[in-house]
Amino acid sequence: MTTTEHATAAGSGASATETFRSKARGEGHVDHARVAAVATDALTALHDVIRKHDLTYDEYDALKAWVIRVGEDGEWPLFLDVFVEHVVEEVNSAHRRGATGTIEGPYYVPGAPESTGETTLAMRPDEAGTPFLFQGTVSDLDGNPLADACVDIWHADDAGYYSQFAPGIPEWNLRGRVHTASDGTYRIHTVRPAPYQIPNDGATGALIDAAGWHSWRPAHIHVKVSAPGKELITSQLYFDGGQYVDDDIAQAVKPELMLYPEPATSGEGEQVTYDFALDPA
Ligand code: DHB
Ligand code: FE
């Protein structure tokens, strides 16, 4: 390892915070009744935890110090996406009938390089990892293939690091917006990502250590799949038998999201076919 060994929680946390600020949704009209209902229930849930565990003043002070540190480390996007987002995704995807989604996480960056049809993702000349062909079809709910649908893909490298969040990786490494061919198919050549470890030198890592949890997510490929008139789906695909698939700290694994790779017909690396059916918008 040369280029990414200095990845730090503060580094990736600050980048994640910056990225989130630039794309934040949810500003504008305030529904006071809804704020009151949600905030009251959230605070009441916290009060109940304090009573249940007889929280001491030392523990209350430790909580305050930790909350301050999460902000200083820029880790709120990381912390919330690991421990909270999966339930937000659950309640917001209950109506879907097509492809299964899961959390976005903190490392999506809009505006990746665009291409149509068979594509090799931007990668370093010596990119480490098993060559991996990720292919399939995007269709509507009736199975009609969708030409020019967009598979916006991003994933970590063979060391578990994301471009634009860990230092020393080219800007769009292992990121791309790949449009389906006229028959609705996509074919993306990349490398298999490694499991991802929550940065352990920041506030989130401190909580994980203090609780005696592990800090890993299984290896995964992120996608946002979209087409005109269809509802965009944000998802992640995991690797059957991969480490941590049964014990994801972000609780974002679902059985429908498992990939079953096979040796590539090219003889080099592995390949897998995964199809997406998009709900109407
Ligand atoms: C986090 C990182 C990920 O790669 C992901 O998919 C979800 C969450 C995180 O560090 O918060
Ligand atoms: Fe991720």
Coordinates of C-alpha atoms in Angstrom, one line a residue, residues 2-264:
T2 CA 1.4 3.4 -0.9
T3 CA -1.1 6.0 -1.9
T4 CA -4.0 5.4 0.6
E5 CA -2.2 4.4 3.8
H6 CA -2.7 7.9 5.2
A7 CA -6.5 7.8 4.9
T8 CA -7.9 9.2 8.2
A9 CA -11.3 9.5 9.8
A10 CA -11.0 13.3 9.8
G11 CA -10.0 13.2 6.2
S12 CA -12.8 11.1 4.9
G13 CA -15.2 12.6 7.4
A14 CA -14.5 16.1 6.3
S15 CA -14.9 15.1 2.7
A16 CA -18.2 13.4 3.4
T17 CA -19.5 16.4 5.3
E18 CA -18.5 18.7 2.4
T19 CA -20.1 16.4 -0.2
F20 CA -23.3 16.2 1.9
R21 CA -23.5 20.0 2.2
S22 CA -23.2 20.4 -1.6
K23 CA -26.2 18.1 -2.3
A24 CA -28.4 18.4 0.8
R25 CA -32.1 17.9 0.2
G26 CA -34.8 18.8 2.7
E27 CA -34.5 22.5 3.1
G28 CA -37.5 24.9 2.8
H29 CA -41.0 24.7 4.2
V30 CA -41.2 23.7 7.9
D31 CA -44.2 21.7 9.0
H32 CA -44.3 22.6 12.7
A33 CA -46.7 19.9 13.6
R34 CA -44.5 17.2 12.1
V35 CA -41.4 18.6 13.6
A36 CA -43.1 18.7 17.0
A37 CA -44.3 15.1 16.6
V38 CA -41.0 13.7 15.4
A39 CA -38.8 15.7 17.8
T40 CA -41.0 14.9 20.8
D41 CA -40.9 11.2 20.1
A42 CA -37.2 11.2 19.5
L43 CA -36.5 13.0 22.8
T44 CA -39.0 10.8 24.6
A45 CA -37.2 7.7 23.3
L46 CA -33.9 9.1 24.6
H47 CA -35.4 9.9 28.0
D48 CA -36.6 6.3 28.2
V49 CA -33.1 5.0 27.5
I50 CA -31.7 7.3 30.3
R51 CA -34.3 6.0 32.8
K52 CA -33.9 2.4 31.7
H53 CA -30.1 2.5 32.2
D54 CA -29.9 4.9 35.2
L55 CA -27.5 7.1 33.2
T56 CA -24.8 8.7 35.5
Y57 CA -23.6 12.3 35.2
D58 CA -20.2 10.9 34.1
E59 CA -21.9 9.0 31.3
Y60 CA -24.0 12.1 30.3
D61 CA -20.7 14.1 30.1
A62 CA -19.1 11.4 28.0
L63 CA -22.1 11.6 25.7
K64 CA -21.7 15.4 25.3
A65 CA -18.0 15.1 24.7
W66 CA -18.5 12.4 22.1
V67 CA -21.3 14.4 20.3
I68 CA -19.0 17.4 20.1
R69 CA -16.2 15.2 18.7
V70 CA -18.4 13.6 16.0
G71 CA -18.9 17.1 14.7
E72 CA -15.3 18.1 15.0
D73 CA -14.3 15.0 13.0
G74 CA -16.9 15.8 10.4
E75 CA -18.3 12.4 11.0
W76 CA -22.1 13.0 11.2
P77 CA -22.7 11.8 7.6
L78 CA -20.7 8.6 8.3
F79 CA -22.2 7.9 11.7
L80 CA -25.8 8.5 10.5
D81 CA -25.4 6.5 7.3
V82 CA -24.0 3.6 9.2
F83 CA -26.4 3.5 12.1
V84 CA -29.6 5.2 11.1
E85 CA -30.0 5.4 7.3
H86 CA -31.1 1.7 6.9
V87 CA -34.4 2.4 8.7
V88 CA -35.0 5.6 6.6
E89 CA -34.5 3.5 3.5
E90 CA -36.8 0.8 4.8
V91 CA -39.8 3.2 5.4
N92 CA -39.2 5.0 2.1
S93 CA -39.0 1.9 -0.1
A94 CA -42.0 0.0 1.3
H95 CA -44.1 0.9 -1.8
R96 CA -41.6 -0.5 -4.4
R97 CA -42.5 -3.5 -6.5
G98 CA -39.3 -3.6 -8.6
A99 CA -35.7 -3.8 -7.8
T100 CA -34.7 -3.8 -4.1
G101 CA -32.8 -0.8 -2.7
T102 CA -30.7 -0.1 0.3
I103 CA -28.7 2.7 1.9
E104 CA -26.8 5.3 -0.2
G105 CA -24.0 5.8 2.4
P106 CA -21.8 8.9 2.5
Y107 CA -19.6 8.4 -0.6
Y108 CA -21.8 9.1 -3.6
V109 CA -20.6 11.9 -5.8
P110 CA -22.9 13.1 -8.7
G111 CA -21.4 13.9 -12.1
A112 CA -19.2 10.8 -12.7
P113 CA -17.9 10.2 -16.3
E114 CA -20.7 9.1 -18.7
S115 CA -20.6 6.3 -21.2
T116 CA -23.0 4.1 -23.2
G117 CA -22.8 0.3 -23.6
E118 CA -19.9 -1.8 -22.6
T119 CA -17.6 0.2 -20.3
T120 CA -14.4 -0.1 -18.3
L121 CA -14.6 2.1 -15.2
A122 CA -11.9 4.6 -14.7
M123 CA -9.1 2.9 -12.8
R124 CA -5.4 3.2 -12.2
P125 CA -3.1 1.3 -14.7
D126 CA -2.1 -1.0 -11.8
E127 CA -5.5 -1.1 -10.1
A128 CA -5.3 -4.0 -7.6
G129 CA -8.1 -6.6 -7.3
T130 CA -9.9 -9.4 -9.2
P131 CA -11.2 -8.2 -12.6
F132 CA -14.9 -8.2 -12.4
L133 CA -17.6 -7.9 -15.1
F134 CA -20.8 -6.6 -13.7
Q135 CA -23.6 -6.9 -16.3
G136 CA -27.3 -7.2 -16.7
T137 CA -30.5 -5.6 -18.0
V138 CA -32.6 -2.6 -16.8
S139 CA -36.3 -3.1 -17.5
D140 CA -39.7 -1.8 -16.5
L141 CA -41.9 -3.8 -14.2
D142 CA -43.3 -5.8 -17.2
G143 CA -39.8 -6.8 -18.2
N144 CA -39.6 -4.5 -21.2
P145 CA -35.9 -3.5 -21.5
L146 CA -35.1 0.2 -21.1
A147 CA -32.6 1.7 -23.5
D148 CA -30.5 4.5 -22.3
A149 CA -31.3 3.9 -18.6
C150 CA -28.4 5.1 -16.3
V151 CA -26.5 2.8 -14.0
D152 CA -24.5 5.3 -11.8
I153 CA -22.0 3.0 -10.1
W154 CA -19.4 3.7 -7.4
H155 CA -17.4 1.4 -5.2
A156 CA -14.3 1.1 -3.0
D157 CA -11.0 -0.2 -4.3
D158 CA -9.2 -3.5 -3.4
A159 CA -8.1 -1.8 -0.2
G160 CA -11.6 -0.6 0.8
Y161 CA -11.0 3.1 -0.1
Y162 CA -13.3 5.4 -2.1
S163 CA -11.9 8.0 -4.6
Q164 CA -12.5 11.6 -3.5
F165 CA -12.7 10.5 0.2
A166 CA -9.3 8.8 0.7
P167 CA -6.2 10.7 -0.4
G168 CA -4.1 9.8 -3.5
I169 CA -6.8 8.2 -5.6
P170 CA -7.7 9.7 -9.0
E171 CA -10.9 11.8 -8.9
W172 CA -13.3 9.4 -10.6
N173 CA -11.6 6.1 -9.9
L174 CA -14.1 3.3 -9.9
R175 CA -17.0 5.6 -10.5
G176 CA -19.1 6.0 -13.7
R177 CA -22.5 6.7 -15.2
V178 CA -23.1 3.9 -17.6
H179 CA -26.1 4.1 -19.9
T180 CA -27.7 0.9 -21.2
A181 CA -27.5 -0.1 -24.8
S182 CA -30.6 -0.2 -27.1
D183 CA -31.4 -3.6 -25.8
G184 CA -31.4 -2.4 -22.2
T185 CA -28.2 -4.1 -21.2
Y186 CA -25.2 -2.8 -19.4
R187 CA -21.7 -4.4 -19.2
I188 CA -19.3 -2.8 -16.7
H189 CA -15.7 -3.9 -16.4
T190 CA -14.2 -3.1 -13.0
V191 CA -12.4 -4.9 -10.1
R192 CA -13.9 -6.5 -7.0
P193 CA -14.0 -4.1 -4.1
A194 CA -12.8 -5.1 -0.6
P195 CA -14.8 -4.9 2.6
Y196 CA -15.0 -1.4 4.0
Q197 CA -13.8 -0.5 7.5
I198 CA -15.4 2.5 9.2
P199 CA -12.4 4.9 9.9
N200 CA -11.4 3.9 13.4
D201 CA -9.4 6.9 14.4
G202 CA -12.4 9.2 14.8
A203 CA -15.5 9.6 17.0
T204 CA -17.4 6.8 15.3
G205 CA -14.5 4.4 15.8
A206 CA -14.2 5.5 19.4
L207 CA -17.8 4.4 20.0
I208 CA -17.3 1.1 18.1
D209 CA -14.2 0.4 20.2
A210 CA -15.9 1.4 23.5
A211 CA -18.9 -0.9 22.7
G212 CA -16.7 -3.8 21.6
W213 CA -18.4 -3.9 18.2
H214 CA -16.5 -4.5 14.9
S215 CA -16.2 -1.7 12.4
W216 CA -16.8 -3.5 9.0
R217 CA -19.2 -3.5 6.1
P218 CA -19.1 -6.4 3.6
A219 CA -17.6 -5.6 0.2
H220 CA -20.2 -3.9 -1.9
I221 CA -20.9 -2.2 -5.2
H222 CA -23.1 1.0 -5.0
V223 CA -25.6 1.9 -7.8
K224 CA -28.2 4.4 -8.6
V225 CA -30.3 3.2 -11.5
S226 CA -32.6 5.6 -13.3
A227 CA -34.6 6.1 -16.5
P228 CA -37.0 8.8 -17.7
G229 CA -40.5 8.2 -16.2
K230 CA -39.2 5.7 -13.7
E231 CA -38.4 5.9 -10.0
L232 CA -34.7 6.1 -9.3
I233 CA -33.5 3.2 -7.2
T234 CA -30.4 3.5 -4.9
S235 CA -28.9 0.1 -4.0
Q236 CA -25.9 -1.9 -3.1
L237 CA -24.9 -5.4 -4.2
Y238 CA -22.9 -7.8 -2.0
F239 CA -20.9 -10.9 -2.7
D240 CA -22.2 -14.3 -1.7
G241 CA -20.0 -15.8 1.0
G242 CA -18.2 -12.5 1.5
Q243 CA -16.9 -11.5 4.9
Y244 CA -19.4 -9.6 7.0
V245 CA -22.4 -10.2 4.7
D246 CA -24.1 -11.7 7.8
D247 CA -22.8 -9.0 10.2
D248 CA -22.9 -5.7 8.4
I249 CA -22.4 -2.9 10.9
A250 CA -24.7 -0.7 8.7
Q251 CA -27.4 -3.4 8.6
A252 CA -27.9 -2.7 4.9
V253 CA -27.6 -6.3 3.5
K254 CA -30.8 -7.9 2.0
P255 CA -31.0 -11.4 0.4
E256 CA -32.2 -9.9 -2.9
L257 CA -28.9 -7.9 -3.1
M258 CA -26.6 -10.8 -3.2
L259 CA -24.3 -11.4 -6.2
Y260 CA -23.3 -14.9 -7.2
P261 CA -20.2 -14.4 -9.3
E262 CA -18.8 -17.1 -11.6
P263 CA -15.4 -17.4 -13.4
A264 CA -15.4 -14.9 -16.3

